[in-house]
Amino acid sequence: MPQRVTVVEKILNANDQLAFENQQRLDAAGVFAINILASPGAGKTSLILRTIEALAPRLRLAVIEGDTAPVTIDADKVTARGIPAVQINTGGECHLDAVMFQTALPQFDLAQIDLLIVENVGNLICPASFKLGTHKTVLIASVPEGDDKPYKYPGIYRGVDALIINKTDLLPYVPFDMDYFRRGVEMLNPGLVTFPLSCKTGEGLAAWTGWLEQAALQGKQA
Amino acid sequence: MPQRVTVVEKILNANDQLAFENQQRLDAAGVFAINILASPGAGKTSLILRTIEALAPRLRLAVIEGDTAPVTIDADKVTARGIPAVQINTGGECHLDAVMFQTALPQFDLAQIDLLIVENVGNLICPASFKLGTHKTVLIASVPEGDDKPYKYPGIYRGVDALIINKTDLLPYVPFDMDYFRRGVEMLNPGLVTFPLSCKTGEGLAAWTGWLEQAALQGKQA
């Protein structure tokens, strides 16, 4: 009689299952978490530092830095501001996943955190396929990257809960058709909440930090 | 007596083998090929259009455009200049590989091409692991991405034959320490030939196109 073959679950489903467990753990501790995605150099760390500046007086923050290489450049900037940070080295991998996130969580005292910010690896493709267990996913587009990115990287635009358009201070110096960009976004993710801002000048930041604070407080109550 | 287990080759070796065959095919036809890597929005297409402008009068060019989505935005810009272009849709994949490159080659009359330019998918991580069979790999860094990219994405800097630093026209408007950037590059890839330039203003382009033309002519003679 032939043996039954057991088919193991495919990797994405296993990841989703673990992400679900991670979120339950965060919820139990009253931690609201966001996952920040962007291409390299779009301003993930700058946004996190600006967000710390605005929200640290009212919320207890913590940060997870995802990097492909064992350099602590970004994590050092966060801890220099007195905010606990954990770095995940992916060992060359192009994205964070739920296992890595699960491994990082015990490094924090979750009872002492209101808002956990995760900086994913700089990549507009792979991180879109791996949930971590965070409550919201935020994408940063950057003006000097050009206005055609929604059309060329649709997968990542489809799955996010908020969009930041960073480096608006460079709009006078680069070709960037805001209407064309926004039409692309609207096609992929209708009604997506969007924050044009400049981490350099600070313009537009209050709308973003206001939205995030609101989301975190509502998340904690839920 | 136990059966011998045949261990199949791991994917990267299979890819390398195919890349080797692709290069033999290009050499037999007298085609010199380059593979352009960069993060999204660093200026791959802009560089290709500027390179066409400079070299089309003297070399017969062709372009392969790698995209994760079925949009022909970049390929259309190339064909509008009278240069044959083939688009590879990776179907969401984050890089080109030797199989995709092999599939694209028969779309051209190779006997009519001196220089084949491949624009890889916008990604600073995954494309570094997959050879195509091109003769040189060129990386574009972009000034607004910031000066810490060699430290954070070392894998891609290690494997390239030339480096372009694009958008130098934005140097007055963004923080970018050129010495810090170059020290990072030198550590990973000593002596790497580097071309700071601006596809917008044209400054610095002649050094790049001169180097490429020379490399293509030498490659054809070899």
Short mmCIF file of C-alpha atoms in Angstrom, two decimals:
data_model
loop_
_atom_site.label_atom_id
_atom_site.label_comp_id
_atom_site.label_asym_id
_atom_site.label_seq_id
_atom_site.Cartn_x
_atom_site.Cartn_y
_atom_site.Cartn_z
CA MET A 1 0.00 0.00 0.00
CA PRO A 2 1.50 3.34 -1.01
CA GLN A 3 2.44 5.83 1.65
CA ARG A 4 0.44 9.05 1.81
CA VAL A 5 2.47 12.02 0.81
CA THR A 6 2.28 14.95 3.20
CA VAL A 7 2.47 18.24 1.33
CA VAL A 8 4.08 20.96 3.39
CA GLU A 9 2.58 24.42 3.40
CA LYS A 10 4.12 26.86 0.96
CA ILE A 11 6.41 29.50 2.44
CA LEU A 12 4.06 32.47 2.09
CA ASN A 13 1.31 30.80 4.05
CA ALA A 14 3.70 29.78 6.80
CA ASN A 15 4.91 33.37 6.92
CA ASP A 16 1.34 34.70 7.10
CA GLN A 17 0.55 32.34 9.97
CA LEU A 18 3.55 33.53 11.92
CA ALA A 19 2.72 37.16 11.12
CA PHE A 20 -0.73 36.60 12.60
CA GLU A 21 0.83 35.24 15.78
CA ASN A 22 3.21 38.20 15.95
CA GLN A 23 0.29 40.61 15.72
CA GLN A 24 -1.58 38.80 18.51
CA ARG A 25 1.49 39.15 20.70
CA LEU A 26 1.71 42.89 19.97
CA ASP A 27 -2.00 43.33 20.63
CA ALA A 28 -1.75 41.52 23.96
CA ALA A 29 1.01 43.94 24.99
CA GLY A 30 -0.82 47.01 23.68
CA VAL A 31 1.82 47.77 21.05
CA PHE A 32 0.84 49.37 17.71
CA ALA A 33 3.35 48.57 14.95
CA ILE A 34 4.02 49.90 11.47
CA ASN A 35 6.19 48.50 8.66
CA ILE A 36 7.95 51.13 6.53
CA LEU A 37 8.83 50.18 2.95
CA ALA A 38 10.77 52.17 0.35
CA SER A 39 13.55 51.91 -2.19
CA PRO A 40 17.11 52.60 -1.03
CA GLY A 41 17.63 56.23 -0.08
CA ALA A 42 13.98 57.35 -0.19
CA GLY A 43 14.26 58.57 3.41
CA LYS A 44 13.07 55.77 5.70
CA THR A 45 15.52 56.59 8.48
CA SER A 46 15.02 60.34 8.08
CA LEU A 47 11.28 59.86 8.42
CA ILE A 48 11.74 57.73 11.54
CA LEU A 49 13.99 60.37 13.13
CA ARG A 50 11.46 63.12 12.34
CA THR A 51 8.64 60.94 13.71
CA ILE A 52 10.59 60.35 16.93
CA GLU A 53 11.07 64.13 17.24
CA ALA A 54 7.32 64.71 16.98
CA LEU A 55 5.89 61.76 18.91
CA ALA A 56 8.46 60.80 21.55
CA PRO A 57 7.07 63.41 23.97
CA ARG A 58 3.67 61.67 23.94
CA LEU A 59 4.20 58.02 22.95
CA ARG A 60 6.74 55.42 24.05
CA LEU A 61 8.56 54.47 20.84
CA ALA A 62 10.84 51.66 19.70
CA VAL A 63 12.43 50.89 16.34
CA ILE A 64 13.51 47.77 14.43
CA GLU A 65 16.05 48.40 11.67
CA GLY A 66 16.24 45.89 8.84
CA ASP A 67 19.53 45.83 6.92
CA THR A 68 21.13 43.44 4.45
CA ALA A 69 24.57 44.21 5.83
CA PRO A 70 25.93 44.15 9.40
CA VAL A 71 26.23 47.93 9.71
CA THR A 72 24.42 49.80 12.47
CA ILE A 73 24.37 53.22 10.75
CA ASP A 74 20.59 53.59 11.02
CA ALA A 75 20.13 51.94 14.44
CA ASP A 76 22.85 54.17 15.90
CA LYS A 77 20.96 57.29 14.81
CA VAL A 78 17.85 56.03 16.61
CA THR A 79 19.55 55.05 19.86
CA ALA A 80 21.40 58.40 19.85
CA ARG A 81 17.94 59.93 20.40
CA GLY A 82 17.31 57.72 23.44
CA ILE A 83 14.91 55.37 21.63
CA PRO A 84 15.42 51.60 21.98
CA ALA A 85 16.39 49.99 18.67
CA VAL A 86 17.08 46.47 17.48
CA GLN A 87 18.81 45.76 14.21
CA ILE A 88 17.97 42.74 12.10
CA ASN A 89 20.74 41.70 9.71
CA THR A 90 19.11 39.72 6.95
CA GLY A 91 22.45 38.28 5.84
CA GLY A 92 22.03 39.49 2.29
CA GLU A 93 18.29 38.71 2.10
CA CYS A 94 16.24 41.34 0.30
CA HIS A 95 13.38 41.70 2.80
CA LEU A 96 12.31 41.13 6.40
CA ASP A 97 9.93 38.26 7.14
CA ALA A 98 7.74 37.17 10.05
CA VAL A 99 10.43 34.88 11.49
CA MET A 100 12.96 37.71 11.69
CA PHE A 101 10.33 39.99 13.25
CA GLN A 102 9.41 37.29 15.77
CA THR A 103 13.07 36.89 16.70
CA ALA A 104 13.49 40.64 17.28
CA LEU A 105 10.42 41.15 19.50
CA PRO A 106 11.80 39.55 22.71
CA GLN A 107 14.67 42.08 22.59
CA PHE A 108 12.17 44.71 23.76
CA ASP A 109 10.12 45.11 26.93
CA LEU A 110 6.84 45.31 24.98
CA ALA A 111 4.92 46.52 28.04
CA GLN A 112 6.96 49.74 27.81
CA ILE A 113 6.16 50.46 24.13
CA ASP A 114 3.18 52.22 22.53
CA LEU A 115 4.44 52.46 18.95
CA LEU A 116 6.93 50.13 17.26
CA ILE A 117 8.34 51.32 13.94
CA VAL A 118 9.94 48.77 11.61
CA GLU A 119 12.27 49.95 8.86
CA ASN A 120 12.28 47.25 6.21
CA VAL A 121 15.15 46.61 3.77
CA GLY A 122 15.39 49.20 0.97
CA ASN A 123 13.58 47.44 -1.88
CA LEU A 124 10.40 48.16 -3.87
CA ILE A 125 9.64 44.56 -4.76
CA CYS A 126 10.36 41.72 -2.32
CA PRO A 127 9.16 43.20 1.03
CA ALA A 128 5.63 43.49 -0.42
CA SER A 129 5.30 39.69 -0.33
CA PHE A 130 6.15 39.15 3.34
CA LYS A 131 3.82 40.24 6.13
CA LEU A 132 5.48 40.75 9.49
CA GLY A 133 2.53 41.11 11.82
CA THR A 134 2.54 44.91 11.98
CA HIS A 135 -0.80 46.78 11.96
CA LYS A 136 -0.11 49.18 9.11
CA THR A 137 2.25 49.21 6.15
CA VAL A 138 3.55 52.57 4.99
CA LEU A 139 5.33 53.20 1.68
CA ILE A 140 7.69 56.11 1.09
CA ALA A 141 8.07 57.39 -2.47
CA SER A 142 10.75 59.97 -3.12
CA VAL A 143 10.43 62.86 -5.56
CA PRO A 144 13.89 62.40 -7.20
CA GLU A 145 13.02 58.75 -7.99
CA GLY A 146 10.57 60.05 -10.57
CA ASP A 147 6.82 60.08 -11.10
CA ASP A 148 6.51 56.72 -12.89
CA LYS A 149 7.19 54.43 -9.93
CA PRO A 150 3.54 53.40 -9.27
CA TYR A 151 3.32 52.22 -12.88
CA LYS A 152 6.58 50.27 -12.68
CA TYR A 153 6.31 48.78 -9.17
CA PRO A 154 2.54 48.26 -8.84
CA GLY A 155 2.78 45.32 -6.43
CA ILE A 156 4.09 47.38 -3.56
CA TYR A 157 1.62 50.24 -4.08
CA ARG A 158 -1.36 47.87 -3.99
CA GLY A 159 -0.72 46.53 -0.51
CA VAL A 160 0.01 49.60 1.60
CA ASP A 161 -2.16 51.56 4.08
CA ALA A 162 -0.51 54.97 3.69
CA LEU A 163 1.85 56.66 1.25
CA ILE A 164 4.45 59.32 1.96
CA ILE A 165 5.87 61.41 -0.87
CA ASN A 166 9.20 62.53 0.56
CA LYS A 167 11.74 65.15 -0.59
CA THR A 168 9.12 67.59 -1.87
CA ASP A 169 11.82 70.25 -1.35
CA LEU A 170 13.45 68.87 -4.52
CA LEU A 171 10.34 69.43 -6.69
CA PRO A 172 11.80 72.63 -8.21
CA TYR A 173 14.93 70.78 -9.35
CA VAL A 174 13.67 67.51 -10.85
CA PRO A 175 10.98 66.59 -13.38
CA PHE A 176 8.07 65.17 -11.35
CA ASP A 177 4.46 65.39 -12.53
CA MET A 178 2.45 65.07 -9.30
CA ASP A 179 -0.84 64.49 -11.17
CA TYR A 180 0.63 61.64 -13.22
CA PHE A 181 2.09 60.09 -10.07
CA ARG A 182 -1.18 60.37 -8.15
CA ARG A 183 -3.21 58.92 -11.05
CA GLY A 184 -0.97 55.86 -10.97
CA VAL A 185 -1.44 55.46 -7.22
CA GLU A 186 -5.22 55.95 -7.41
CA MET A 187 -5.47 53.22 -10.06
CA LEU A 188 -3.70 50.72 -7.82
CA ASN A 189 -4.94 51.71 -4.38
CA PRO A 190 -8.04 53.94 -4.58
CA GLY A 191 -8.39 56.50 -1.81
CA LEU A 192 -4.96 55.74 -0.34
CA VAL A 193 -4.10 58.31 2.33
CA THR A 194 -1.09 60.27 1.08
CA PHE A 195 1.33 62.68 2.80
CA PRO A 196 3.57 64.85 0.63
CA LEU A 197 6.35 66.11 2.90
CA SER A 198 10.00 66.99 3.26
CA CYS A 199 12.02 65.41 6.05
CA LYS A 200 14.67 68.02 5.26
CA THR A 201 12.56 71.18 5.74
CA GLY A 202 9.84 69.65 7.93
CA GLU A 203 7.08 70.83 5.61
CA GLY A 204 4.05 68.51 5.65
CA LEU A 205 5.33 66.39 8.54
CA ALA A 206 2.59 67.36 11.01
CA ALA A 207 -0.13 65.74 8.87
CA TRP A 208 1.81 62.45 8.86
CA THR A 209 2.66 62.39 12.56
CA GLY A 210 -0.90 63.43 13.43
CA TRP A 211 -2.30 60.55 11.38
CA LEU A 212 0.16 58.07 12.89
CA GLU A 213 -0.51 59.18 16.47
CA GLN A 214 -4.25 58.84 15.89
CA ALA A 215 -3.80 55.38 14.34
CA ALA A 216 -1.60 54.26 17.24
CA LEU A 217 -4.03 55.47 19.89
CA GLN A 218 -7.00 53.85 18.13
CA GLY A 219 -4.97 50.67 17.67
CA LYS A 220 -4.22 50.47 21.37
CA GLN A 221 -7.89 50.90 22.26
CA ALA A 222 -9.06 48.24 19.82
CA MET B 1 22.52 -2.13 -1.85
CA PRO B 2 21.47 1.50 -1.44
CA GLN B 3 20.80 3.61 -4.52
CA ARG B 4 23.20 6.46 -5.19
CA VAL B 5 21.58 9.81 -4.73
CA THR B 6 22.08 12.24 -7.57
CA VAL B 7 22.39 15.78 -6.22
CA VAL B 8 21.10 18.36 -8.68
CA GLU B 9 23.08 21.53 -9.23
CA LYS B 10 21.96 24.51 -7.16
CA ILE B 11 20.15 27.27 -9.02
CA LEU B 12 23.00 29.79 -9.07
CA ASN B 13 25.35 27.36 -10.76
CA ALA B 14 22.75 26.52 -13.37
CA ASN B 15 22.28 30.23 -13.95
CA ASP B 16 26.03 30.78 -14.27
CA GLN B 17 26.29 27.97 -16.78
CA LEU B 18 23.56 29.50 -18.91
CA ALA B 19 25.13 32.95 -18.55
CA PHE B 20 28.38 31.52 -19.90
CA GLU B 21 26.52 30.12 -22.93
CA ASN B 22 24.80 33.46 -23.48
CA GLN B 23 28.16 35.21 -23.54
CA GLN B 24 29.58 32.72 -26.03
CA ARG B 25 26.63 33.42 -28.29
CA LEU B 26 27.18 37.19 -28.04
CA ASP B 27 30.91 36.77 -28.71
CA ALA B 28 30.24 34.65 -31.79
CA ALA B 29 28.02 37.45 -33.14
CA GLY B 30 30.47 40.22 -32.20
CA VAL B 31 28.07 41.83 -29.72
CA PHE B 32 29.41 43.58 -26.59
CA ALA B 33 26.82 43.66 -23.79
CA ILE B 34 26.49 45.53 -20.49
CA ASN B 35 24.13 44.95 -17.57
CA ILE B 36 22.98 48.13 -15.79
CA LEU B 37 21.98 47.85 -12.13
CA ALA B 38 20.51 50.51 -9.80
CA SER B 39 17.78 51.14 -7.29
CA PRO B 40 14.43 52.42 -8.59
CA GLY B 41 14.68 55.94 -9.96
CA ALA B 42 18.46 56.25 -9.95
CA GLY B 43 18.40 57.05 -13.67
CA LYS B 44 18.95 53.81 -15.59
CA THR B 45 16.68 54.79 -18.48
CA SER B 46 17.96 58.37 -18.54
CA LEU B 47 21.53 57.08 -18.78
CA ILE B 48 20.57 54.73 -21.60
CA LEU B 49 18.91 57.56 -23.55
CA ARG B 50 21.98 59.80 -23.07
CA THR B 51 24.24 56.92 -24.12
CA ILE B 52 22.17 56.37 -27.27
CA GLU B 53 22.48 60.09 -28.06
CA ALA B 54 26.27 59.90 -27.82
CA LEU B 55 27.03 56.50 -29.35
CA ALA B 56 24.28 55.78 -31.88
CA PRO B 57 26.15 57.73 -34.58
CA ARG B 58 29.11 55.34 -34.31
CA LEU B 59 27.86 52.03 -32.87
CA ARG B 60 24.81 49.90 -33.68
CA LEU B 61 22.88 49.75 -30.41
CA ALA B 62 20.08 47.65 -28.96
CA VAL B 63 18.41 47.64 -25.55
CA ILE B 64 16.73 45.07 -23.29
CA GLU B 65 14.42 46.55 -20.65
CA GLY B 66 13.75 44.49 -17.53
CA ASP B 67 10.55 45.36 -15.67
CA THR B 68 8.53 43.68 -12.95
CA ALA B 69 5.29 44.99 -14.45
CA PRO B 70 3.90 44.77 -18.00
CA VAL B 71 4.39 48.46 -18.78
CA THR B 72 6.52 49.56 -21.73
CA ILE B 73 7.30 53.08 -20.44
CA ASP B 74 11.08 52.62 -20.70
CA ALA B 75 11.12 50.50 -23.87
CA ASP B 76 8.91 53.06 -25.63
CA LYS B 77 11.43 55.82 -24.90
CA VAL B 78 14.18 53.73 -26.51
CA THR B 79 12.26 52.74 -29.64
CA ALA B 80 11.15 56.38 -30.06
CA ARG B 81 14.85 57.06 -30.75
CA GLY B 82 14.95 54.42 -33.48
CA ILE B 83 16.84 51.86 -31.39
CA PRO B 84 15.55 48.25 -31.27
CA ALA B 85 14.32 47.32 -27.80
CA VAL B 86 12.92 44.18 -26.19
CA GLN B 87 11.13 44.24 -22.89
CA ILE B 88 11.36 41.40 -20.41
CA ASN B 89 8.47 41.26 -17.95
CA THR B 90 9.70 39.35 -14.94
CA GLY B 91 6.14 38.78 -13.72
CA GLY B 92 6.86 40.29 -10.32
CA GLU B 93 10.34 38.78 -9.99
CA CYS B 94 12.92 41.15 -8.51
CA HIS B 95 15.75 40.57 -11.00
CA LEU B 96 16.63 39.37 -14.48
CA ASP B 97 18.36 36.01 -14.84
CA ALA B 98 20.25 34.14 -17.55
CA VAL B 99 17.12 32.28 -18.73
CA MET B 100 15.22 35.53 -19.31
CA PHE B 101 18.24 37.00 -21.10
CA GLN B 102 18.56 33.89 -23.27
CA THR B 103 14.87 34.16 -24.19
CA ALA B 104 15.24 37.79 -25.23
CA LEU B 105 18.32 37.38 -27.46
CA PRO B 106 16.57 35.71 -30.47
CA GLN B 107 14.30 38.77 -30.69
CA PHE B 108 17.26 40.68 -32.16
CA ASP B 109 19.33 40.24 -35.31
CA LEU B 110 22.60 39.99 -33.38
CA ALA B 111 24.69 40.40 -36.54
CA GLN B 112 23.36 43.97 -36.73
CA ILE B 113 24.34 44.95 -33.16
CA ASP B 114 27.65 46.23 -31.76
CA LEU B 115 26.51 47.17 -28.24
CA LEU B 116 23.62 45.64 -26.30
CA ILE B 117 22.54 47.51 -23.17
CA VAL B 118 20.48 45.64 -20.57
CA GLU B 119 18.49 47.63 -18.01
CA ASN B 120 17.94 45.32 -15.04
CA VAL B 121 15.03 45.60 -12.59
CA GLY B 122 15.38 48.50 -10.12
CA ASN B 123 16.82 46.76 -7.05
CA LEU B 124 20.11 47.06 -5.14
CA ILE B 125 20.11 43.51 -3.80
CA CYS B 126 18.79 40.61 -5.88
CA PRO B 127 20.21 41.39 -9.36
CA ALA B 128 23.75 41.12 -7.92
CA SER B 129 23.29 37.35 -7.54
CA PHE B 130 22.29 36.53 -11.12
CA LYS B 131 24.76 36.78 -13.99
CA LEU B 132 23.20 37.21 -17.42
CA GLY B 133 26.14 36.64 -19.75
CA THR B 134 26.91 40.31 -20.39
CA HIS B 135 30.55 41.42 -20.55
CA LYS B 136 30.43 44.24 -18.01
CA THR B 137 28.16 45.14 -15.11
CA VAL B 138 27.60 48.82 -14.38
CA LEU B 139 26.04 50.20 -11.21
CA ILE B 140 24.34 53.59 -11.00
CA ALA B 141 24.27 55.34 -7.63
CA SER B 142 22.21 58.49 -7.34
CA VAL B 143 23.16 61.54 -5.27
CA PRO B 144 19.71 62.01 -3.62
CA GLU B 145 19.81 58.38 -2.38
CA GLY B 146 22.51 59.44 0.06
CA ASP B 147 26.19 58.77 0.63
CA ASP B 148 25.83 55.65 2.82
CA LYS B 149 24.63 53.21 0.16
CA PRO B 150 27.97 51.37 -0.34
CA TYR B 151 28.00 50.62 3.40
CA LYS B 152 24.39 49.38 3.40
CA TYR B 153 24.30 47.46 0.11
CA PRO B 154 27.88 46.11 -0.10
CA GLY B 155 27.00 43.02 -2.15
CA ILE B 156 26.12 44.95 -5.27
CA TYR B 157 29.13 47.27 -5.06
CA ARG B 158 31.54 44.34 -4.82
CA GLY B 159 30.59 42.74 -8.13
CA VAL B 160 30.50 45.61 -10.62
CA ASP B 161 32.99 46.74 -13.28
CA ALA B 162 32.08 50.44 -13.33
CA LEU B 163 30.15 52.88 -11.16
CA ILE B 164 28.17 55.91 -12.22
CA ILE B 165 27.26 58.59 -9.67
CA ASN B 166 24.21 60.21 -11.29
CA LYS B 167 22.28 63.40 -10.49
CA THR B 168 25.37 65.38 -9.49
CA ASP B 169 23.28 68.47 -10.36
CA LEU B 170 21.45 67.87 -7.06
CA LEU B 171 24.64 68.04 -4.94
CA PRO B 172 23.90 71.63 -3.84
CA TYR B 173 20.45 70.63 -2.52
CA VAL B 174 21.04 67.38 -0.63
CA PRO B 175 23.51 66.24 2.03
CA PHE B 176 26.04 64.01 0.25
CA ASP B 177 29.63 63.60 1.43
CA MET B 178 31.48 62.46 -1.71
CA ASP B 179 34.61 61.44 0.24
CA TYR B 180 32.60 59.24 2.62
CA PHE B 181 30.80 57.65 -0.34
CA ARG B 182 34.04 57.00 -2.24
CA ARG B 183 35.77 55.54 0.84
CA GLY B 184 32.93 53.01 1.11
CA VAL B 185 33.25 52.07 -2.57
CA GLU B 186 37.06 51.79 -2.38
CA MET B 187 36.77 49.41 0.59
CA LEU B 188 34.47 47.07 -1.36
CA ASN B 189 35.84 47.37 -4.87
CA PRO B 190 39.35 48.90 -4.90
CA GLY B 191 40.17 50.97 -7.96
CA LEU B 192 36.65 50.76 -9.39
CA VAL B 193 36.30 53.09 -12.37
CA THR B 194 33.79 55.79 -11.40
CA PHE B 195 31.91 58.40 -13.43
CA PRO B 196 30.21 61.24 -11.57
CA LEU B 197 27.72 62.77 -14.01
CA SER B 198 24.32 64.35 -14.51
CA CYS B 199 21.97 62.90 -17.10
CA LYS B 200 19.95 66.11 -16.70
CA THR B 201 22.67 68.65 -17.53
CA GLY B 202 24.97 66.33 -19.47
CA GLU B 203 27.97 67.17 -17.28
CA GLY B 204 30.43 64.28 -16.99
CA LEU B 205 28.70 62.14 -19.62
CA ALA B 206 31.55 62.22 -22.17
CA ALA B 207 33.89 60.34 -19.81
CA TRP B 208 31.31 57.56 -19.42
CA THR B 209 30.40 57.22 -23.09
CA GLY B 210 34.10 57.36 -24.04
CA TRP B 211 34.90 54.54 -21.63
CA LEU B 212 31.96 52.47 -22.86
CA GLU B 213 32.78 52.96 -26.54
CA GLN B 214 36.38 51.92 -25.89
CA ALA B 215 35.26 48.84 -23.93
CA ALA B 216 32.81 47.87 -26.68
CA LEU B 217 35.42 48.20 -29.45
CA GLN B 218 38.01 46.24 -27.46
CA GLY B 219 35.37 43.61 -26.62
CA LYS B 220 34.54 43.14 -30.29
CA GLN B 221 38.21 42.67 -31.20
CA ALA B 222 38.86 40.14 -28.39
#
